[in-house]
PDB file of C-alpha atoms in Angstrom:
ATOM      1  CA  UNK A   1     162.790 106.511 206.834  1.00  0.00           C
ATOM      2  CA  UNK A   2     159.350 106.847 208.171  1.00  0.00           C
ATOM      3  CA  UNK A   3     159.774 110.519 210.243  1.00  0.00           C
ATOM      4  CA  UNK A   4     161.209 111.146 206.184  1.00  0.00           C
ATOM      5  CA  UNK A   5     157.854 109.831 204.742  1.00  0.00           C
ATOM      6  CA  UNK A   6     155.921 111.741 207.379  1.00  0.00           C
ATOM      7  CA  UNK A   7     158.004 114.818 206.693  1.00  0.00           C
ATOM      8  CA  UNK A   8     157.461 114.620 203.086  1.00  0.00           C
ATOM      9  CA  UNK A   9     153.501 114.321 203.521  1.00  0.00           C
ATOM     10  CA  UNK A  10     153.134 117.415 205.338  1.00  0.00           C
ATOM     11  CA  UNK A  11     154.824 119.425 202.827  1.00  0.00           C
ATOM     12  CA  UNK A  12     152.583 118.078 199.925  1.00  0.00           C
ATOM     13  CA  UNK A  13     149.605 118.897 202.792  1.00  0.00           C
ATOM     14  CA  UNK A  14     150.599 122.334 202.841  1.00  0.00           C
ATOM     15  CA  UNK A  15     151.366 122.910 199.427  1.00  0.00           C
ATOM     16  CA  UNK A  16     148.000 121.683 198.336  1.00  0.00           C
ATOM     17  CA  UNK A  17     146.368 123.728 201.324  1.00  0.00           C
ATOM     18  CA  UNK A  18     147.867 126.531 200.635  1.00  0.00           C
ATOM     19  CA  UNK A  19     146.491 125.986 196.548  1.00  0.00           C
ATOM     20  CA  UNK A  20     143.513 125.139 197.710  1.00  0.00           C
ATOM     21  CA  UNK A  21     143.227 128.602 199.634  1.00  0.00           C
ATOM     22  CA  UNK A  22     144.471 130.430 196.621  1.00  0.00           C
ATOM     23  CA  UNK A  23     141.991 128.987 194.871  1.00  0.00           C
ATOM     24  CA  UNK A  24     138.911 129.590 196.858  1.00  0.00           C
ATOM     25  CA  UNK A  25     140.425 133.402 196.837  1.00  0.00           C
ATOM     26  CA  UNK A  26     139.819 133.205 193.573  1.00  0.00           C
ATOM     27  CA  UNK A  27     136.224 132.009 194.084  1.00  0.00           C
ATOM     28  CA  UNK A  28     135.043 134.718 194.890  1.00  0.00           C
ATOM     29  CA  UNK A  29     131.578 136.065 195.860  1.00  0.00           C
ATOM     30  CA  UNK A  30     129.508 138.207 193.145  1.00  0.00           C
ATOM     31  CA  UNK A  31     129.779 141.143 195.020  1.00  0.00           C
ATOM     32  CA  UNK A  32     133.336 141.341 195.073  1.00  0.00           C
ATOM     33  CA  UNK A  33     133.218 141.198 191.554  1.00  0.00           C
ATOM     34  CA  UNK A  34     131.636 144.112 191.301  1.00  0.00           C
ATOM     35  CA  UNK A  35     131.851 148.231 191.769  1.00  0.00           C
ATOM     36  CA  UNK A  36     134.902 148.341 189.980  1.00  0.00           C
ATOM     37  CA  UNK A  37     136.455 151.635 188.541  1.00  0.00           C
ATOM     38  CA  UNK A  38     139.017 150.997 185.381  1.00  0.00           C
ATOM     39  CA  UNK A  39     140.915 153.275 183.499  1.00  0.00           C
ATOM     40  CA  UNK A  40     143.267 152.424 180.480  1.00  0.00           C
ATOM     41  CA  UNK A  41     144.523 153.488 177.028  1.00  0.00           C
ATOM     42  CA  UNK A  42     143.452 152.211 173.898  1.00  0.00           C
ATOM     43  CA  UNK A  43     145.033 151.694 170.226  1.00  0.00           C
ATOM     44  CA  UNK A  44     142.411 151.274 167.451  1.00  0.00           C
ATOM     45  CA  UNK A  45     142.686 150.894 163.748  1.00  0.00           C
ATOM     46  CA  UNK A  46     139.668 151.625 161.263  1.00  0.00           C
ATOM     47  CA  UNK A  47     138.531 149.226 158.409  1.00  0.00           C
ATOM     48  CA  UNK A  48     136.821 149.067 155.842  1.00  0.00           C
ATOM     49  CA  UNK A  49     135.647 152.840 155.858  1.00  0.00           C
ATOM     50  CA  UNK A  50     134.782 154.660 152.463  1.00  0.00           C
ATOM     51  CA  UNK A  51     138.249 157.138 153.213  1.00  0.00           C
ATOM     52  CA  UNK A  52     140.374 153.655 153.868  1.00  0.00           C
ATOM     53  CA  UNK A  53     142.291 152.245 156.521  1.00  0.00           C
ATOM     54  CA  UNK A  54     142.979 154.557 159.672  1.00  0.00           C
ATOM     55  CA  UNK A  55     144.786 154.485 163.243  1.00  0.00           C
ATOM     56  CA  UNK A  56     144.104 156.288 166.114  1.00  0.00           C
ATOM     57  CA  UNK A  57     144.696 156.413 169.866  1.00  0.00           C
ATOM     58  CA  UNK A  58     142.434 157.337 172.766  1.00  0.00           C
ATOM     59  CA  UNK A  59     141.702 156.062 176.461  1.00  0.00           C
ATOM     60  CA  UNK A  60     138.715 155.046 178.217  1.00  0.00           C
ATOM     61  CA  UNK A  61     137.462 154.412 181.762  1.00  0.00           C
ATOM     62  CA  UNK A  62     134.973 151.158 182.760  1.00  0.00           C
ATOM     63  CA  UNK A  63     132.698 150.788 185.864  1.00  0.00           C
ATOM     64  CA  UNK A  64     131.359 147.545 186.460  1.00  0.00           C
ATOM     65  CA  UNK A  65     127.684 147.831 187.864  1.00  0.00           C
ATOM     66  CA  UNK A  66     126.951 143.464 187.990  1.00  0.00           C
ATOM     67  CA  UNK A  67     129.109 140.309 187.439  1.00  0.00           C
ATOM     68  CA  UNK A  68     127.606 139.676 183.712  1.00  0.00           C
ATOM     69  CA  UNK A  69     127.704 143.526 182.908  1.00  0.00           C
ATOM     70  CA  UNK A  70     130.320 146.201 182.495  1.00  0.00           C
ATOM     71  CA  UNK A  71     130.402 149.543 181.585  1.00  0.00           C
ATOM     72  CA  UNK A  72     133.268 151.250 178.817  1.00  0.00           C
ATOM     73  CA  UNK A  73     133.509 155.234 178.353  1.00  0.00           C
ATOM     74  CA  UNK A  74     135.887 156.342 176.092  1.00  0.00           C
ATOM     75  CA  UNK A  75     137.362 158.431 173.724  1.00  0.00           C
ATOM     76  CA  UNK A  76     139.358 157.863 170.582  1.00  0.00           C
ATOM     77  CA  UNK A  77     141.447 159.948 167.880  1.00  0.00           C
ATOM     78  CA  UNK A  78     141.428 158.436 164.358  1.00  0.00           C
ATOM     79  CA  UNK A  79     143.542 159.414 161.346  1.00  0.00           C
ATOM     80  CA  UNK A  80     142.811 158.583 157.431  1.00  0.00           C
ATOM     81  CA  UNK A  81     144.674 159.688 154.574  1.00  0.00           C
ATOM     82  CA  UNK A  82     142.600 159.104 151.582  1.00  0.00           C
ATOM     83  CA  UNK A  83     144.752 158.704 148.315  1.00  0.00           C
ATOM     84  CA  UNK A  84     147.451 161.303 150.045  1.00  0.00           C
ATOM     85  CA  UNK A  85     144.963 163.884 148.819  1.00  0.00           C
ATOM     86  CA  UNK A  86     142.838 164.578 152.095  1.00  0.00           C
ATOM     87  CA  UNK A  87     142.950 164.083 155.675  1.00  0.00           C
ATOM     88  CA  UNK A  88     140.234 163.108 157.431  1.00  0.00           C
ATOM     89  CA  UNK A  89     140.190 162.748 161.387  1.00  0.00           C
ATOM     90  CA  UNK A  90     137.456 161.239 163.821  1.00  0.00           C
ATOM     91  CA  UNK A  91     136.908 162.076 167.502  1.00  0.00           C
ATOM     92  CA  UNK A  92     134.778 159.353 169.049  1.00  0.00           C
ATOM     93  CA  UNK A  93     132.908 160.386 172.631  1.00  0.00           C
ATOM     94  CA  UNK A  94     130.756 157.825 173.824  1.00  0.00           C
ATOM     95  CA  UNK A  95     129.908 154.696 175.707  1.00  0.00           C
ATOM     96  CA  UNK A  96     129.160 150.217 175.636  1.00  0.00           C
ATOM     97  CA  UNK A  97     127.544 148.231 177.228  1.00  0.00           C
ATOM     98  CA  UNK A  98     129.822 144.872 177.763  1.00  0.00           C
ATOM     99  CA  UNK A  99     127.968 141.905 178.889  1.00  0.00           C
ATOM    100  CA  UNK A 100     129.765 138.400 179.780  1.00  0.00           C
ATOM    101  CA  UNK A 101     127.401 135.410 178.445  1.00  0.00           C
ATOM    102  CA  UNK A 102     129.097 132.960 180.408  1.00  0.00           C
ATOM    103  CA  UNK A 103     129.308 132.312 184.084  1.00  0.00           C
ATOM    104  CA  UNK A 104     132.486 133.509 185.811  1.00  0.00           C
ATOM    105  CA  UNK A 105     133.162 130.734 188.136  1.00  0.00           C
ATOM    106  CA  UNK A 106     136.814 131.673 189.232  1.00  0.00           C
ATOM    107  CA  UNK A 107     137.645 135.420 189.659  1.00  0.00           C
ATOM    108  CA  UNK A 108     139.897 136.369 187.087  1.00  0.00           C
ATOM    109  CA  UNK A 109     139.045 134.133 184.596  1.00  0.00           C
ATOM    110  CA  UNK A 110     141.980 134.557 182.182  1.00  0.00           C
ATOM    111  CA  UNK A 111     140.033 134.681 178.680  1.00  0.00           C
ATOM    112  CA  UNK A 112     136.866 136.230 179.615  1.00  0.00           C
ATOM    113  CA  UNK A 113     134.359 136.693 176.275  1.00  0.00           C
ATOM    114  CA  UNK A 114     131.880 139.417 175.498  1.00  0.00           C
ATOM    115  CA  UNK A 115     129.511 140.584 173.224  1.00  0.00           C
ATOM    116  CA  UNK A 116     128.948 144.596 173.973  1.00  0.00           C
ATOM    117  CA  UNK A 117     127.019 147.573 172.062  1.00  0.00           C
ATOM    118  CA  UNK A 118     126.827 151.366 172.631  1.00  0.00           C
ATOM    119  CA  UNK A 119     126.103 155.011 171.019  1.00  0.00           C
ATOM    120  CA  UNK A 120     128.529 157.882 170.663  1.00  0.00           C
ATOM    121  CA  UNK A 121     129.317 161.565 169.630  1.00  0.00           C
ATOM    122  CA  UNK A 122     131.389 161.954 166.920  1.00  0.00           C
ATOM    123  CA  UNK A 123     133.649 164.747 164.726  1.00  0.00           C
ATOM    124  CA  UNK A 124     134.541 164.581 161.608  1.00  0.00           C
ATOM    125  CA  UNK A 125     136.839 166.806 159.265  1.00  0.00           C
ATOM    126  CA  UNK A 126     138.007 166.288 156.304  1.00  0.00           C
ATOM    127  CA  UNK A 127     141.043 168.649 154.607  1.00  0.00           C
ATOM    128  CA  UNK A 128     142.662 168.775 151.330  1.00  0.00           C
ATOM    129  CA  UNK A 129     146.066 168.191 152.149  1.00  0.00           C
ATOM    130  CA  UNK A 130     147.831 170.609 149.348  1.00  0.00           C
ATOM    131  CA  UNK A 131     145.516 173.583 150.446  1.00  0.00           C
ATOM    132  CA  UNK A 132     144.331 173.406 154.161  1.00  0.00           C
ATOM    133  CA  UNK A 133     141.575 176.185 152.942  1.00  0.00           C
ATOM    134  CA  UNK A 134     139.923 173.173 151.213  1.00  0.00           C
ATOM    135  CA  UNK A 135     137.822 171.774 154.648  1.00  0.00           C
ATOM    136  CA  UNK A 136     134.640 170.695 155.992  1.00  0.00           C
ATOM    137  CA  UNK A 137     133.638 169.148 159.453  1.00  0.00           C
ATOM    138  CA  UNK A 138     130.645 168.272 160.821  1.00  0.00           C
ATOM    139  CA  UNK A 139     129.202 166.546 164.239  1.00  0.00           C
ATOM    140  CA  UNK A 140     127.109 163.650 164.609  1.00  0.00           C
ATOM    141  CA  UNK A 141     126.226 160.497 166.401  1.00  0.00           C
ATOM    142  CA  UNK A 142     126.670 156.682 165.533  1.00  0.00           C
ATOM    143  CA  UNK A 143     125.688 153.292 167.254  1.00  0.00           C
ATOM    144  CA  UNK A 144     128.129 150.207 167.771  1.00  0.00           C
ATOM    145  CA  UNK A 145     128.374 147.145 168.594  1.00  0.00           C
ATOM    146  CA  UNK A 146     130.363 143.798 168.220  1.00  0.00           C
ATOM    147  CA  UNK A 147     132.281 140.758 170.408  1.00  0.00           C
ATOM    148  CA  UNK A 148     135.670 141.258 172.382  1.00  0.00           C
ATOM    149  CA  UNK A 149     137.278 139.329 175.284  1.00  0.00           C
ATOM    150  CA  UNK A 150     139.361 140.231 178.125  1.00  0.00           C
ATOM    151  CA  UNK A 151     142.773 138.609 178.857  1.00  0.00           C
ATOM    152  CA  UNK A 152     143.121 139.192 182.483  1.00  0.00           C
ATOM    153  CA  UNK A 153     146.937 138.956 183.382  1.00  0.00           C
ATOM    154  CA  UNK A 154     145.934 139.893 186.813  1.00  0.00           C
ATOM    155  CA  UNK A 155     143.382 140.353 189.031  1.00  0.00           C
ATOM    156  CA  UNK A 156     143.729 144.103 188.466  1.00  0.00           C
ATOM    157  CA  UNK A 157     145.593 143.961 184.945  1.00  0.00           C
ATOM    158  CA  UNK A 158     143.894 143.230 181.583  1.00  0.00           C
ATOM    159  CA  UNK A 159     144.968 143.208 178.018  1.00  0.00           C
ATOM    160  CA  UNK A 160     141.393 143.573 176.099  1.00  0.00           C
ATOM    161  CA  UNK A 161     140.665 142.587 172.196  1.00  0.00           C
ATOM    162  CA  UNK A 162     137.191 144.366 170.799  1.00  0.00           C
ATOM    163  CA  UNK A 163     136.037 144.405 167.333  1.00  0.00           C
ATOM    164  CA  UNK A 164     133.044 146.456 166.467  1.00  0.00           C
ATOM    165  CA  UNK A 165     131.318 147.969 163.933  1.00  0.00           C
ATOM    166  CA  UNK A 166     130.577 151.611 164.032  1.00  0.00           C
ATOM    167  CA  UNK A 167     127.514 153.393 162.102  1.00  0.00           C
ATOM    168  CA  UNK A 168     127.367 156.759 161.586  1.00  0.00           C
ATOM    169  CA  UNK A 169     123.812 158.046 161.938  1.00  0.00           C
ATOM    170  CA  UNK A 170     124.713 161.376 160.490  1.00  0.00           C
ATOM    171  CA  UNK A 171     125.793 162.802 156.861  1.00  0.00           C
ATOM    172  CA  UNK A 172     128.718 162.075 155.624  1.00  0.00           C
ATOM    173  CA  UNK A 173     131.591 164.474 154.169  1.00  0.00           C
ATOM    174  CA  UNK A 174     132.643 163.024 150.672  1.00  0.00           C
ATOM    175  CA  UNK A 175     135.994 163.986 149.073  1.00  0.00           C
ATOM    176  CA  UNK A 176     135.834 164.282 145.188  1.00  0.00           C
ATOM    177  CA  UNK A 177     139.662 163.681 143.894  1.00  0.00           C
ATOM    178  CA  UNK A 178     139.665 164.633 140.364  1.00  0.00           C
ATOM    179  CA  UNK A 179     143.750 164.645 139.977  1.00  0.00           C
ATOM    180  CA  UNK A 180     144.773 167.186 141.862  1.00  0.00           C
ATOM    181  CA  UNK A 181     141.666 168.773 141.833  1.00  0.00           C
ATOM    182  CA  UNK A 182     140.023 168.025 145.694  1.00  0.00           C
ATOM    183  CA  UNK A 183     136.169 169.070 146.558  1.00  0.00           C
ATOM    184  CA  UNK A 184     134.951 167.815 149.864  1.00  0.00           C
ATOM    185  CA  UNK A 185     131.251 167.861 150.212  1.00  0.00           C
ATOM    186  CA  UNK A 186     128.077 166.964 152.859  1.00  0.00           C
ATOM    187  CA  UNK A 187     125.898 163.931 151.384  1.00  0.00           C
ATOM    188  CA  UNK A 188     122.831 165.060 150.088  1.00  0.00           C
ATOM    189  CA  UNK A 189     121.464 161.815 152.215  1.00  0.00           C
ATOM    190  CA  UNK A 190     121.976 160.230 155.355  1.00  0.00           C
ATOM    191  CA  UNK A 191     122.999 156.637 154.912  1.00  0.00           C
ATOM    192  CA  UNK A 192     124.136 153.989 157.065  1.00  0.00           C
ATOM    193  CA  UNK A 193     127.482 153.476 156.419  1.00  0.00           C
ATOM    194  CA  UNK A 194     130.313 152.847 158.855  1.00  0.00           C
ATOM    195  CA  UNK A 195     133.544 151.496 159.877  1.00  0.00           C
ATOM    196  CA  UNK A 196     134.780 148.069 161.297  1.00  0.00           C
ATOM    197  CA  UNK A 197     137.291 149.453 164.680  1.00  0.00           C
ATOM    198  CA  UNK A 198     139.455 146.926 166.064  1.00  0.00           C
ATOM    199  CA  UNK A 199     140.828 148.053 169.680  1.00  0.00           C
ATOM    200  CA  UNK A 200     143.804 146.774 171.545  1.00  0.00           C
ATOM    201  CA  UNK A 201     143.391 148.453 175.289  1.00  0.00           C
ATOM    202  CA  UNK A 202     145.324 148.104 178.741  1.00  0.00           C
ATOM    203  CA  UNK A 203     143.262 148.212 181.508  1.00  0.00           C
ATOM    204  CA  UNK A 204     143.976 148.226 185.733  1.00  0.00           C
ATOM    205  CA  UNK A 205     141.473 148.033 188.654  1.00  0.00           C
ATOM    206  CA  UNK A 206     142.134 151.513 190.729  1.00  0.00           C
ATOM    207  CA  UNK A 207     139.345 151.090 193.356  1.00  0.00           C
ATOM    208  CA  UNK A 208     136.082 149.718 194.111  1.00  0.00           C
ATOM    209  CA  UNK A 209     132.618 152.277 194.420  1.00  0.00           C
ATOM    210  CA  UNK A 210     130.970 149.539 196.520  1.00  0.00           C
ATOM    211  CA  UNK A 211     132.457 146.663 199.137  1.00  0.00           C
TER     212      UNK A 211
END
């Protein structure tokens, strides 16, 4: 009975070395934390924009400079239909700022919070879907920001939530729907308006710039 006890003890001892170990891997320093290059695809949808609800699709790469700050570049390809009248597509080029407000004690942390902001290039056409000779785009910029969180599944593997809202800093192309009458014109002014994007992205760790 006792060489059972003993036996017994030094299983549990291992187990909870061997935990213990895992966990101080996890623990780790700040500078393994960071020089990380990600790259991932994205899935956004657009709110609360004057043409109505779109989706899109893009991808985006991350490098990770510090343990409270991380870099996003990306790209994105929206899609409106406004009252099955006009089309109107985005292409987003541009770059955030992600910073993490609280202290990362373990390394992943699965639910790890962020507020970010950023500025990008952006395209914008507009086309009257009965007559594709009715069209207008233009280029401009836009500034965003807004709160998101990673879920990290892995140490190299994240699933990433980010609402933001986008303004454009640019005119905007207006479509006039009269029936089936469809005019699409610049704004006379440039005003502040926007859209709220909500992106879904999949992330994974290739390789570190730094040891």
């Amino acid at each position: 009975m006792k060489n059972k006890f003993l036996t017994l003890v030094a299983i549990i001892s291992c187990f909870f070395m061997k935990t213990l170990g895992y966990s101080q891997a996890l623990s780790t320093s700040s500078e393994q934390k960071t020089g990380w290059v990600s790259v991932g695809g994205r899935s956004t949808i657009s709110l609360f924009d004057s043409d109505g609800i779109g989706i899109g699709t893009g991808g985006q790469f991350r490098i990770q400079p510090s343990t409270r700050v991380n870099t996003d570049w990306f790209a994105d390809y929206i899609s409106i239909n406004v009252d099955n009248k006009v089309r109107s597509i985005y292409y987003h080029i541009g770059w955030s700022v992600l910073y993490y407000p609280f202290e990362d004690k373990h390394y992943p942390k699965l639910i790890q919070p962020y507020v970010l902001a950023g500025h990008c290039f952006d395209y914008n056409q507009k086309t009257a879907i009965s007559d594709p000779t009715i069209t207008k785009d233009r280029w401009g910029s836009a500034v965003q920001a807004g709160i998101g969180t990673h879920f990290n599944i892995t140490e190299k593997f994240d699933i990433s939530l980010t609402c933001q809202y986008m303004i454009h800093l640019t005119k905007q192309l207006d479509a006039q729907i009269d029936g089936d009458n469809v005019a699409i014109e610049e704004s006379k002014n440039t005003a502040l308006e926007g859209h709220l994007l909500t992106t879904v992205s999949l992330n994974y760790k290739l390789f570190r710039l730094w040891k």
